[in-house]
Amino acid sequence: MSEEAPATTAGVGQTRDDTPASKPQPRADPGLWLVATPIGNLGDISGRALAVLASVDRVACEDTRRTGRLLARHGISARLVSYHEHNAARVRPALLRTLVGGGSVALVSDAGTPLISDPGYKLVCEAVSAGVRVSGCPGPSAPLLALILSGLPTDRFYFGGFLPSKAGPRREALATLCSLDATLVLLESPRRLPASLADMEAVLGPRPAAVARELTKLHEEVRRGSLDELAGHYAAGAPKGEVVIVVGGARGDAAQPALSDADIDERLDRLLAAGSVRDAAAALSAETGLPRRELYTRALARSRTREECAVDP
Ligand code: SAM
């Protein structure tokens, strides 16, 4: 069961709306503080976040140099502890000792909101299990900003993190999302963007979508269009910078009607245009629940027909 923070709690993290965050305060309340940091524009950090970072016992961060620069810009000197995916298991016990002993630790990631495709989940789990209070200073997060800028429905959305980097598993992952009646929010590297968009178009069809690039930075761009338009645009070359892909969900009539043979063939043909017989069968099976073996046989036949058509005009 969740509880609201008591309104009377003193300390830096619990300033009320009418208390200026910049007002000097002694120490952050004990516990683990999850603090969001800018995703590009260094001005995007709250006064409360800065007050917490200035007054905790330790700031755990992915890259001490990067977080050190952010803090220095705001005149904050803090005890920084490196905490990233490669040393987390080793560093976590010491952080927990500080917390269990009544100290305060802030966790930040390189950019955005910690734990969102960034380290921190296990630290939070173990802090909760140890009865440590966990609080947060909310702020920037690239997937959420991309979603609200996309022009796509925001009432229901699904955050899928990074897609698999290899084409086969990526198409299978996309197929599992095919019937989801929610806007899809996915992270991608700029280098893989063209291939990912092509796979999305093959598996999800020509849905409305948006590519949000370099958000809050000098070259911020949100390109909106159907998946086939976007795949066509980026086929010319990978862009520079960081990107989030947002894709419209399955239409509201998601009570999936049974697929006719013609529907199945049409979907298999689309998948075959983008990949192998095996991948096409696996993707459609994951999407529809139809037996993979049957779909494989059918896809093989379609693929042979396609080859014959290609050599016999
Ligand atoms: N925790 C972070 C957050 O809340 O924004 C996300 C961390 S994840 C490791 C990094 C990915 O987020 C990038 O590869 C990119 O997909 C996306 N991203 C981060 N900053 C971005 C920006 N300024 N514009 C667009 N996408 C961004």
XYZ file of C-alpha atoms and ligand atoms in Angstrom:
340
model
C 0.000 0.000 0.000
C 1.380 3.441 -0.820
C 1.362 6.369 1.580
C 1.516 10.093 1.022
C 4.463 11.960 2.496
C 3.464 13.675 5.713
C 2.921 17.368 4.979
C 4.786 18.355 8.112
C 8.087 16.619 7.253
C 10.904 19.102 7.606
C 14.015 19.015 5.435
C 15.139 20.014 2.055
C 13.244 17.542 -0.079
C 9.909 18.319 1.445
C 9.678 22.047 0.749
C 6.077 23.010 0.200
C 4.954 24.803 -2.964
C 5.218 28.158 -1.192
C 8.775 27.566 0.058
C 11.483 28.807 -2.319
C 13.665 25.802 -3.224
C 16.731 28.054 -3.196
C 16.232 28.933 0.487
C 19.222 27.398 2.289
C 18.230 24.278 4.147
C 20.436 22.103 6.333
C 20.278 18.524 5.080
C 18.128 16.417 2.824
C 15.782 14.066 4.621
C 17.344 10.635 5.086
C 16.603 8.101 2.384
C 17.094 7.445 -1.299
C 16.339 10.324 -3.639
C 15.706 9.623 -7.346
C 16.548 12.866 -9.118
C 15.883 13.675 -12.792
C 18.519 15.693 -14.651
C 18.508 17.497 -18.043
C 18.399 15.526 -21.322
C 20.085 18.317 -23.267
C 19.244 21.782 -22.051
C 21.119 22.292 -18.783
C 18.453 24.705 -17.547
C 15.982 21.824 -17.248
C 16.551 20.977 -13.598
C 14.250 21.930 -10.766
C 15.247 24.070 -7.797
C 14.163 21.254 -5.511
C 16.385 18.767 -7.382
C 19.365 21.112 -6.959
C 18.592 21.596 -3.264
C 18.501 17.817 -2.748
C 21.718 17.267 -4.720
C 23.448 19.971 -2.679
C 22.500 18.476 0.656
C 22.544 14.667 0.454
C 25.419 12.654 1.931
C 26.256 11.084 -1.447
C 25.248 11.488 -5.087
C 25.382 8.180 -6.982
C 25.775 8.787 -10.706
C 26.714 6.919 -13.887
C 29.595 9.203 -14.837
C 31.145 11.311 -12.086
C 32.742 13.740 -14.566
C 29.479 14.430 -16.344
C 27.424 14.852 -13.158
C 30.289 16.836 -11.623
C 30.062 19.318 -14.518
C 26.298 19.681 -14.068
C 26.655 20.290 -10.345
C 29.592 22.680 -10.770
C 27.468 24.735 -13.149
C 25.058 25.254 -10.251
C 27.801 25.867 -7.691
C 27.247 22.525 -5.962
C 30.055 20.371 -4.665
C 28.830 16.918 -3.682
C 30.346 13.571 -2.739
C 29.976 11.698 -6.018
C 29.939 7.892 -6.161
C 30.152 6.103 -9.483
C 27.145 3.769 -9.963
C 26.669 2.205 -13.401
C 25.681 -1.144 -14.857
C 29.226 -2.548 -14.635
C 29.941 -1.727 -10.967
C 26.420 -1.572 -9.489
C 26.528 -4.997 -7.814
C 29.799 -4.064 -6.080
C 28.825 -0.507 -5.067
C 25.212 -1.151 -4.015
C 25.949 -2.675 -0.572
C 27.900 0.431 0.511
C 25.088 2.725 -0.638
C 22.576 0.593 1.247
C 24.701 0.744 4.390
C 24.624 4.543 4.190
C 20.852 4.471 3.723
C 20.121 1.932 6.445
C 22.359 3.928 8.772
C 20.080 6.946 8.355
C 22.033 8.735 5.618
C 20.783 10.261 2.381
C 21.752 9.251 -1.159
C 20.615 10.859 -4.420
C 20.653 8.723 -7.546
C 20.955 10.434 -10.937
C 21.602 9.034 -14.392
C 23.682 10.667 -17.120
C 20.545 12.341 -18.432
C 16.825 12.195 -17.756
C 15.028 10.121 -15.170
C 16.941 7.357 -13.376
C 15.669 3.772 -13.835
C 14.057 4.610 -17.201
C 16.359 2.460 -19.375
C 19.032 3.504 -16.862
C 20.485 1.995 -13.647
C 18.735 2.066 -10.281
C 16.002 -0.565 -10.261
C 17.850 -2.993 -7.982
C 18.931 -0.201 -5.651
C 15.309 0.888 -5.270
C 14.151 -2.725 -4.715
C 16.748 -3.312 -2.026
C 16.122 0.055 -0.383
C 12.395 -0.677 -0.245
C 13.059 -4.158 1.193
C 15.331 -2.625 3.830
C 12.588 -0.202 4.875
C 14.433 2.846 3.531
C 12.328 5.767 2.459
C 12.466 6.392 -1.332
C 11.491 9.801 -2.742
C 11.896 11.532 -6.064
C 12.487 14.866 -7.740
C 10.710 14.466 -11.090
C 11.898 16.150 -14.254
C 13.036 15.502 -17.825
C 12.595 12.144 -19.514
C 13.159 11.751 -23.251
C 10.439 9.111 -23.836
C 7.751 11.208 -22.151
C 8.769 14.402 -23.942
C 8.789 12.535 -27.277
C 5.315 11.152 -26.549
C 3.739 14.513 -25.783
C 5.396 16.163 -28.807
C 4.469 13.350 -31.204
C 0.887 14.425 -31.899
C -0.212 10.832 -31.193
C -2.704 9.768 -28.493
C -1.334 10.123 -24.977
C -4.211 8.568 -23.020
C -2.659 5.093 -23.178
C 0.961 4.403 -24.014
C 3.477 1.603 -23.793
C 7.170 2.263 -23.153
C 9.234 -0.541 -24.687
C 12.778 0.725 -23.992
C 15.321 -0.273 -26.634
C 14.310 -2.820 -29.281
C 16.650 -5.786 -29.885
C 19.536 -4.798 -32.113
C 19.281 -7.808 -34.478
C 16.580 -7.843 -37.153
C 14.982 -11.245 -36.343
C 14.454 -10.694 -32.602
C 13.474 -7.086 -33.333
C 10.678 -8.178 -35.677
C 9.516 -10.759 -33.153
C 9.458 -8.110 -30.427
C 7.476 -5.782 -32.699
C 5.024 -8.547 -33.548
C 4.179 -8.939 -29.873
C 3.214 -5.230 -29.822
C 1.141 -5.367 -32.991
C -2.292 -5.649 -31.396
C -1.597 -3.348 -28.445
C -4.176 -0.540 -28.326
C -1.690 2.012 -26.943
C 0.810 4.458 -28.420
C 4.243 2.789 -28.559
C 7.298 4.683 -27.279
C 10.648 3.125 -28.196
C 14.271 4.155 -27.835
C 16.711 3.599 -30.669
C 20.250 4.439 -31.624
C 20.500 6.773 -34.609
C 22.605 4.174 -36.441
C 19.858 1.545 -36.241
C 16.987 3.965 -36.872
C 16.642 3.249 -40.628
C 16.549 -0.550 -40.155
C 14.200 -0.299 -37.166
C 11.747 1.915 -39.014
C 11.790 -0.464 -41.995
C 11.015 -3.387 -39.669
C 8.269 -1.402 -37.946
C 6.670 -0.637 -41.277
C 6.908 -4.304 -42.289
C 5.446 -5.646 -39.058
C 3.075 -2.885 -37.911
C 1.998 -1.498 -41.295
C 1.793 2.146 -42.340
C 0.750 3.569 -38.954
C 1.181 7.210 -37.928
C 4.454 7.755 -36.113
C 7.047 10.336 -35.109
C 10.811 10.410 -34.708
C 11.843 12.841 -31.951
C 15.515 13.775 -32.231
C 17.863 15.849 -30.072
C 15.069 16.965 -27.750
C 15.707 20.197 -25.838
C 18.969 20.668 -27.787
C 19.964 23.100 -30.522
C 18.943 20.763 -33.358
C 15.703 19.489 -31.837
C 13.444 17.991 -34.492
C 10.175 16.071 -34.411
C 9.441 14.434 -37.768
C 5.885 13.152 -38.039
C 4.482 10.903 -40.754
C 3.389 7.353 -41.476
C 5.884 4.581 -40.779
C 6.408 4.052 -44.517
C 7.116 7.773 -45.027
C 9.537 7.868 -42.100
C 11.232 4.619 -43.172
C 11.593 6.104 -46.669
C 13.017 9.368 -45.330
C 15.669 7.743 -43.111
C 16.543 5.059 -45.704
C 18.708 7.811 -47.205
C 20.959 7.771 -44.132
C 21.090 7.578 -40.344
C 20.621 10.936 -38.616
C 22.936 12.368 -35.971
C 21.979 12.670 -32.314
C 19.657 10.843 -29.959
C 16.229 9.601 -31.018
C 12.952 8.297 -29.659
C 10.408 6.615 -31.946
C 6.699 7.015 -31.201
C 4.170 4.866 -33.106
C 0.375 4.901 -33.097
C -1.231 1.886 -31.405
C -3.494 -0.722 -32.946
C -6.845 0.839 -33.784
C -9.478 0.719 -31.022
C -11.262 -2.218 -32.627
C -8.632 -4.422 -31.028
C -11.045 -7.254 -30.392
C -9.055 -8.990 -33.119
C -11.302 -10.298 -35.848
C -10.302 -13.746 -37.097
C -7.887 -13.328 -39.991
C -9.033 -14.514 -43.398
C -6.608 -16.508 -45.575
C -6.189 -13.405 -47.725
C -5.294 -11.316 -44.624
C -2.721 -13.884 -43.566
C -1.172 -13.966 -47.038
C -1.100 -10.186 -47.216
C 0.677 -9.918 -43.835
C 3.093 -12.693 -44.717
C 3.944 -10.940 -47.990
C 4.698 -7.728 -46.084
C 6.917 -9.562 -43.626
C 8.645 -11.499 -46.411
C 9.521 -8.243 -48.135
C 11.560 -7.364 -45.030
C 13.003 -10.684 -43.908
C 13.349 -14.434 -44.101
C 10.610 -17.081 -44.215
C 11.523 -18.101 -40.665
C 11.340 -14.547 -39.313
C 8.055 -13.865 -41.137
C 6.431 -16.987 -39.687
C 7.756 -16.270 -36.200
C 6.602 -12.636 -36.269
C 3.082 -13.426 -37.479
C 2.778 -16.322 -35.058
C 3.780 -14.081 -32.140
C 1.268 -11.476 -33.259
C -1.716 -13.720 -33.941
C -1.104 -16.868 -31.911
C -1.478 -18.935 -35.113
C 0.783 -22.029 -35.196
C 4.295 -21.106 -36.296
C 4.762 -24.362 -38.252
C 1.648 -23.745 -40.381
C 2.689 -20.179 -41.013
C 6.179 -21.338 -41.974
C 4.770 -23.720 -44.616
C 2.522 -20.993 -45.929
C 5.291 -18.378 -45.933
C 7.600 -20.779 -47.765
C 5.006 -21.264 -50.488
C 4.420 -17.479 -50.746
C 8.137 -16.859 -50.935
C 8.565 -19.390 -53.775
C 5.693 -17.762 -55.645
C 7.318 -14.348 -55.146
C 10.604 -15.675 -56.545
C 8.881 -17.197 -59.565
C 7.021 -13.955 -60.236
C 10.289 -12.053 -59.994
C 11.993 -14.156 -62.733
C 8.903 -14.619 -64.895
C 7.524 -11.155 -65.723
N 16.613 7.783 -18.492
C 16.648 8.546 -19.717
C 15.439 9.467 -19.781
O 14.601 9.403 -18.873
O 15.364 10.260 -20.723
C 16.744 7.619 -20.929
C 18.070 6.894 -20.929
S 18.358 5.888 -22.310
C 19.859 5.098 -21.819
C 19.001 6.999 -23.504
C 18.090 7.062 -24.726
O 17.051 8.028 -24.505
C 18.799 7.545 -25.988
O 19.458 6.475 -26.648
C 17.637 8.076 -26.792
O 16.894 7.028 -27.369
C 16.796 8.730 -25.699
N 17.205 10.130 -25.497
C 17.926 10.632 -24.486
N 18.069 11.967 -24.629
C 17.413 12.310 -25.752
C 17.176 13.541 -26.429
N 17.668 14.678 -25.976
N 16.437 13.504 -27.562
C 15.931 12.346 -28.040
N 16.125 11.161 -27.432
C 16.844 11.140 -26.304
